[in-house]
Amino acid sequence: MIMHCVFIRFKSATTTGEKQGIFDAITALKDVVPGITDVKCGQNVSSEGLNGGFMDGFAVTLDSIEARDEYLAHPKHMDVGERLMGLVDGGAAGLLVFDMAT
């Protein structure tokens, strides 16, 4: 299993509705991309102060490395990724991606 974690620094002008819309779109990928077993989205709630400005994120659990690779190349993932990039502060620097084998 692979946990594909993405941490986000949204632009300050991003509304709660826009955030929810992108999280809904990410969650909906589970219905169209084979190999996704779970999707979780939400806000950072840590009190440690070590988040580096990444205040939101999501984790997509996939059943294999191959499924992760198919997910990354899937056209629906690419569409959602483009939408997300439009909301992120600083382009790719506003994202932190970490894939963990579980």
CSV table of N, CA and C in Angstrom, one decimal:
chain,number,residue,atom,x,y,z
A,1,MET,N,0.8,-1.2,0.0
A,1,MET,CA,0.0,0.0,0.0
A,1,MET,C,0.9,1.2,0.0
A,2,ILE,N,0.4,2.3,-0.7
A,2,ILE,CA,1.1,3.6,-0.7
A,2,ILE,C,0.2,4.6,-0.2
A,3,MET,N,0.7,5.5,0.7
A,3,MET,CA,-0.1,6.6,1.1
A,3,MET,C,0.6,7.8,0.5
A,4,HIS,N,-0.2,8.4,-0.5
A,4,HIS,CA,0.3,9.6,-1.2
A,4,HIS,C,-0.3,10.8,-0.5
A,5,CYS,N,0.6,11.5,0.3
A,5,CYS,CA,0.3,12.6,1.1
A,5,CYS,C,0.7,13.9,0.4
A,6,VAL,N,-0.3,14.9,0.4
A,6,VAL,CA,0.0,16.2,-0.2
A,6,VAL,C,-0.4,17.3,0.8
A,7,PHE,N,0.6,18.1,1.1
A,7,PHE,CA,0.3,19.2,2.0
A,7,PHE,C,0.3,20.5,1.2
A,8,ILE,N,-0.6,21.4,1.6
A,8,ILE,CA,-0.9,22.6,0.7
A,8,ILE,C,-0.8,23.9,1.5
A,9,ARG,N,-0.2,24.9,0.8
A,9,ARG,CA,-0.3,26.3,1.2
A,9,ARG,C,-1.2,27.0,0.2
A,10,PHE,N,-2.5,27.1,0.6
A,10,PHE,CA,-3.4,27.8,-0.3
A,10,PHE,C,-3.1,29.3,-0.4
A,11,LYS,N,-3.4,29.9,-1.5
A,11,LYS,CA,-3.3,31.4,-1.6
A,11,LYS,C,-4.3,32.0,-0.5
A,12,SER,N,-3.9,33.1,0.1
A,12,SER,CA,-4.7,33.7,1.1
A,12,SER,C,-6.1,34.0,0.7
A,13,ALA,N,-6.3,34.3,-0.6
A,13,ALA,CA,-7.6,34.6,-1.1
A,13,ALA,C,-8.5,33.4,-1.4
A,14,THR,N,-8.0,32.2,-1.2
A,14,THR,CA,-8.8,31.0,-1.4
A,14,THR,C,-9.9,30.9,-0.3
A,15,THR,N,-11.1,30.8,-0.8
A,15,THR,CA,-12.2,30.7,0.1
A,15,THR,C,-12.4,29.3,0.6
A,16,THR,N,-13.2,29.2,1.7
A,16,THR,CA,-13.5,27.9,2.3
A,16,THR,C,-14.2,27.0,1.3
A,17,GLY,N,-15.1,27.6,0.5
A,17,GLY,CA,-15.8,26.9,-0.6
A,17,GLY,C,-14.9,26.4,-1.6
A,18,GLU,N,-13.9,27.2,-2.0
A,18,GLU,CA,-13.0,26.7,-3.0
A,18,GLU,C,-12.1,25.5,-2.5
A,19,LYS,N,-11.7,25.6,-1.2
A,19,LYS,CA,-11.0,24.5,-0.6
A,19,LYS,C,-11.9,23.2,-0.6
A,20,GLN,N,-13.1,23.4,-0.1
A,20,GLN,CA,-14.0,22.2,-0.1
A,20,GLN,C,-14.2,21.7,-1.5
A,21,GLY,N,-14.4,22.5,-2.5
A,21,GLY,CA,-14.6,22.1,-3.8
A,21,GLY,C,-13.4,21.2,-4.3
A,22,ILE,N,-12.2,21.6,-4.0
A,22,ILE,CA,-11.0,20.9,-4.5
A,22,ILE,C,-10.9,19.6,-3.7
A,23,PHE,N,-11.2,19.6,-2.4
A,23,PHE,CA,-11.2,18.4,-1.6
A,23,PHE,C,-12.3,17.4,-2.1
A,24,ASP,N,-13.5,17.9,-2.5
A,24,ASP,CA,-14.5,17.1,-3.0
A,24,ASP,C,-14.1,16.4,-4.3
A,25,ALA,N,-13.4,17.2,-5.2
A,25,ALA,CA,-12.9,16.7,-6.5
A,25,ALA,C,-11.8,15.6,-6.2
A,26,ILE,N,-11.0,15.8,-5.3
A,26,ILE,CA,-9.9,14.8,-4.9
A,26,ILE,C,-10.6,13.5,-4.4
A,27,THR,N,-11.6,13.7,-3.5
A,27,THR,CA,-12.3,12.5,-3.0
A,27,THR,C,-13.0,11.8,-4.1
A,28,ALA,N,-13.6,12.5,-5.0
A,28,ALA,CA,-14.3,11.8,-6.1
A,28,ALA,C,-13.4,11.0,-7.0
A,29,LEU,N,-12.1,11.2,-7.0
A,29,LEU,CA,-11.2,10.4,-7.8
A,29,LEU,C,-11.3,8.9,-7.4
A,30,LYS,N,-11.7,8.7,-6.2
A,30,LYS,CA,-11.8,7.3,-5.7
A,30,LYS,C,-12.8,6.5,-6.6
A,31,ASP,N,-13.8,7.2,-7.2
A,31,ASP,CA,-14.8,6.5,-8.0
A,31,ASP,C,-14.4,6.3,-9.4
A,32,VAL,N,-13.2,6.9,-9.8
A,32,VAL,CA,-12.9,6.8,-11.3
A,32,VAL,C,-11.4,6.3,-11.5
A,33,VAL,N,-10.6,6.3,-10.5
A,33,VAL,CA,-9.2,5.9,-10.6
A,33,VAL,C,-9.1,4.6,-9.9
A,34,PRO,N,-8.7,3.5,-10.7
A,34,PRO,CA,-8.5,2.2,-10.1
A,34,PRO,C,-7.4,2.2,-9.1
A,35,GLY,N,-7.5,1.4,-8.0
A,35,GLY,CA,-6.5,1.3,-7.0
A,35,GLY,C,-6.5,2.2,-5.8
A,36,ILE,N,-7.4,3.2,-5.9
A,36,ILE,CA,-7.5,4.1,-4.7
A,36,ILE,C,-8.4,3.3,-3.7
A,37,THR,N,-7.9,3.2,-2.5
A,37,THR,CA,-8.7,2.5,-1.4
A,37,THR,C,-9.3,3.5,-0.4
A,38,ASP,N,-8.7,4.7,-0.3
A,38,ASP,CA,-9.2,5.6,0.7
A,38,ASP,C,-8.7,7.0,0.3
A,39,VAL,N,-9.4,8.0,0.7
A,39,VAL,CA,-9.0,9.4,0.6
A,39,VAL,C,-9.4,10.2,1.8
A,40,LYS,N,-8.5,10.9,2.4
A,40,LYS,CA,-8.8,11.8,3.5
A,40,LYS,C,-8.3,13.2,3.2
A,41,CYS,N,-9.1,14.2,3.6
A,41,CYS,CA,-8.7,15.6,3.3
A,41,CYS,C,-9.0,16.4,4.6
A,42,GLY,N,-8.2,17.5,4.8
A,42,GLY,CA,-8.5,18.3,5.9
A,42,GLY,C,-7.5,19.3,6.3
A,43,GLN,N,-7.7,20.0,7.4
A,43,GLN,CA,-6.9,21.1,7.8
A,43,GLN,C,-5.9,20.6,8.9
A,44,ASN,N,-4.7,21.2,8.9
A,44,ASN,CA,-3.7,20.9,10.0
A,44,ASN,C,-4.3,21.3,11.3
A,45,VAL,N,-4.2,20.4,12.3
A,45,VAL,CA,-4.7,20.6,13.6
A,45,VAL,C,-3.6,20.5,14.7
A,46,SER,N,-2.3,20.3,14.2
A,46,SER,CA,-1.2,20.1,15.1
A,46,SER,C,-0.9,21.4,15.9
A,47,SER,N,-0.6,21.2,17.2
A,47,SER,CA,-0.2,22.4,18.0
A,47,SER,C,1.3,22.5,18.1
A,48,GLU,N,2.1,21.7,17.4
A,48,GLU,CA,3.5,21.8,17.5
A,48,GLU,C,4.2,23.0,16.7
A,49,GLY,N,3.5,23.5,15.8
A,49,GLY,CA,4.0,24.7,15.0
A,49,GLY,C,5.1,24.3,14.1
A,50,LEU,N,5.1,23.1,13.6
A,50,LEU,CA,6.2,22.6,12.7
A,50,LEU,C,5.7,22.3,11.3
A,51,ASN,N,4.6,22.9,10.9
A,51,ASN,CA,4.0,22.6,9.6
A,51,ASN,C,4.6,23.4,8.5
A,52,GLY,N,5.5,24.3,8.7
A,52,GLY,CA,6.1,25.0,7.6
A,52,GLY,C,5.1,25.8,6.8
A,53,GLY,N,4.0,26.2,7.3
A,53,GLY,CA,3.0,27.0,6.6
A,53,GLY,C,2.0,26.2,5.8
A,54,PHE,N,2.2,24.9,5.8
A,54,PHE,CA,1.2,24.0,5.1
A,54,PHE,C,0.0,23.7,6.1
A,55,MET,N,-1.1,24.4,5.8
A,55,MET,CA,-2.2,24.4,6.7
A,55,MET,C,-3.3,23.4,6.3
A,56,ASP,N,-3.2,22.8,5.1
A,56,ASP,CA,-4.2,21.9,4.6
A,56,ASP,C,-3.6,20.7,3.9
A,57,GLY,N,-4.3,19.7,3.7
A,57,GLY,CA,-3.7,18.6,3.0
A,57,GLY,C,-4.7,17.4,2.7
A,58,PHE,N,-4.2,16.4,2.0
A,58,PHE,CA,-4.9,15.2,1.8
A,58,PHE,C,-4.0,14.0,1.6
A,59,ALA,N,-4.6,12.9,1.9
A,59,ALA,CA,-3.9,11.6,1.7
A,59,ALA,C,-4.7,10.6,0.9
A,60,VAL,N,-4.1,10.1,-0.1
A,60,VAL,CA,-4.8,9.1,-1.0
A,60,VAL,C,-4.0,7.8,-0.8
A,61,THR,N,-4.8,6.8,-0.3
A,61,THR,CA,-4.2,5.5,-0.1
A,61,THR,C,-4.5,4.7,-1.4
A,62,LEU,N,-3.4,4.1,-1.9
A,62,LEU,CA,-3.5,3.3,-3.1
A,62,LEU,C,-3.0,1.9,-2.8
A,63,ASP,N,-3.4,0.9,-3.5
A,63,ASP,CA,-3.1,-0.5,-3.2
A,63,ASP,C,-1.7,-1.0,-3.6
A,64,SER,N,-1.0,-0.2,-4.4
A,64,SER,CA,0.3,-0.6,-4.9
A,64,SER,C,1.1,0.6,-5.5
A,65,ILE,N,2.3,0.4,-5.7
A,65,ILE,CA,3.1,1.5,-6.4
A,65,ILE,C,2.6,1.6,-7.8
A,66,GLU,N,2.3,0.5,-8.5
A,66,GLU,CA,1.7,0.6,-9.8
A,66,GLU,C,0.4,1.4,-9.9
A,67,ALA,N,-0.4,1.2,-8.9
A,67,ALA,CA,-1.7,2.0,-8.8
A,67,ALA,C,-1.4,3.4,-8.6
A,68,ARG,N,-0.4,3.8,-7.8
A,68,ARG,CA,0.0,5.2,-7.6
A,68,ARG,C,0.5,5.8,-8.9
A,69,ASP,N,1.3,5.0,-9.7
A,69,ASP,CA,1.8,5.5,-10.9
A,69,ASP,C,0.6,5.8,-11.9
A,70,GLU,N,-0.4,4.8,-11.9
A,70,GLU,CA,-1.5,5.0,-12.8
A,70,GLU,C,-2.4,6.2,-12.4
A,71,TYR,N,-2.5,6.4,-11.1
A,71,TYR,CA,-3.2,7.5,-10.5
A,71,TYR,C,-2.6,8.8,-11.0
A,72,LEU,N,-1.3,8.9,-10.9
A,72,LEU,CA,-0.5,10.1,-11.2
A,72,LEU,C,-0.7,10.5,-12.7
A,73,ALA,N,-0.8,9.5,-13.6
A,73,ALA,CA,-1.0,9.7,-15.0
A,73,ALA,C,-2.4,9.8,-15.5
A,74,HIS,N,-3.4,9.5,-14.6
A,74,HIS,CA,-4.8,9.5,-15.0
A,74,HIS,C,-5.3,10.9,-15.3
A,75,PRO,N,-6.0,11.0,-16.4
A,75,PRO,CA,-6.5,12.3,-16.9
A,75,PRO,C,-7.3,13.1,-15.9
A,76,LYS,N,-8.2,12.4,-15.1
A,76,LYS,CA,-9.0,13.0,-14.1
A,76,LYS,C,-8.1,13.6,-13.0
A,77,HIS,N,-7.0,12.9,-12.6
A,77,HIS,CA,-6.1,13.4,-11.6
A,77,HIS,C,-5.4,14.6,-12.2
A,78,MET,N,-5.0,14.6,-13.4
A,78,MET,CA,-4.3,15.7,-14.0
A,78,MET,C,-5.3,17.0,-14.0
A,79,ASP,N,-6.5,16.8,-14.3
A,79,ASP,CA,-7.5,17.9,-14.3
A,79,ASP,C,-7.6,18.5,-12.9
A,80,VAL,N,-7.8,17.6,-11.9
A,80,VAL,CA,-7.9,18.1,-10.5
A,80,VAL,C,-6.6,18.8,-10.1
A,81,GLY,N,-5.4,18.2,-10.5
A,81,GLY,CA,-4.1,18.8,-10.2
A,81,GLY,C,-4.0,20.2,-10.7
A,82,GLU,N,-4.5,20.4,-11.9
A,82,GLU,CA,-4.5,21.8,-12.5
A,82,GLU,C,-5.3,22.7,-11.8
A,83,ARG,N,-6.5,22.3,-11.3
A,83,ARG,CA,-7.4,23.1,-10.5
A,83,ARG,C,-6.7,23.5,-9.2
A,84,LEU,N,-6.1,22.5,-8.6
A,84,LEU,CA,-5.4,22.7,-7.3
A,84,LEU,C,-4.2,23.7,-7.5
A,85,MET,N,-3.5,23.6,-8.5
A,85,MET,CA,-2.3,24.5,-8.7
A,85,MET,C,-2.8,26.0,-8.9
A,86,GLY,N,-4.0,26.2,-9.4
A,86,GLY,CA,-4.5,27.5,-9.5
A,86,GLY,C,-4.8,28.1,-8.1
A,87,LEU,N,-4.9,27.3,-7.1
A,87,LEU,CA,-5.3,27.8,-5.7
A,87,LEU,C,-4.1,27.8,-4.8
A,88,VAL,N,-3.0,27.3,-5.2
A,88,VAL,CA,-1.8,27.1,-4.4
A,88,VAL,C,-0.9,28.4,-4.4
A,89,ASP,N,-0.4,28.8,-3.2
A,89,ASP,CA,0.5,29.9,-3.1
A,89,ASP,C,1.9,29.5,-3.6
A,90,GLY,N,2.4,30.2,-4.6
A,90,GLY,CA,3.8,30.0,-5.0
A,90,GLY,C,4.0,28.8,-6.0
A,91,GLY,N,2.9,28.4,-6.7
A,91,GLY,CA,3.1,27.3,-7.6
A,91,GLY,C,3.5,26.0,-6.9
A,92,ALA,N,4.4,25.2,-7.5
A,92,ALA,CA,4.8,24.0,-6.9
A,92,ALA,C,5.4,24.1,-5.5
A,93,ALA,N,6.0,25.3,-5.2
A,93,ALA,CA,6.6,25.5,-3.9
A,93,ALA,C,5.5,25.5,-2.8
A,94,GLY,N,4.2,25.7,-3.2
A,94,GLY,CA,3.1,25.6,-2.2
A,94,GLY,C,2.6,24.3,-2.0
A,95,LEU,N,3.3,23.3,-2.5
A,95,LEU,CA,2.9,21.9,-2.2
A,95,LEU,C,4.1,21.1,-1.7
A,96,LEU,N,3.8,20.1,-0.8
A,96,LEU,CA,4.7,19.2,-0.3
A,96,LEU,C,4.1,17.8,-0.5
A,97,VAL,N,4.8,17.0,-1.3
A,97,VAL,CA,4.3,15.6,-1.7
A,97,VAL,C,5.2,14.6,-1.0
A,98,PHE,N,4.6,13.6,-0.4
A,98,PHE,CA,5.3,12.6,0.3
A,98,PHE,C,4.6,11.3,0.1
A,99,ASP,N,5.2,10.3,-0.5
A,99,ASP,CA,4.6,9.0,-0.7
A,99,ASP,C,5.3,8.0,0.2
A,100,MET,N,4.5,7.3,1.0
A,100,MET,CA,5.0,6.4,2.0
A,100,MET,C,4.4,5.0,1.8
A,101,ALA,N,5.3,4.1,1.8
A,101,ALA,CA,4.8,2.7,1.7
A,101,ALA,C,4.4,2.2,3.1
A,102,THR,N,3.2,1.6,3.1
A,102,THR,CA,2.7,1.2,4.4
A,102,THR,C,2.4,-0.3,4.5
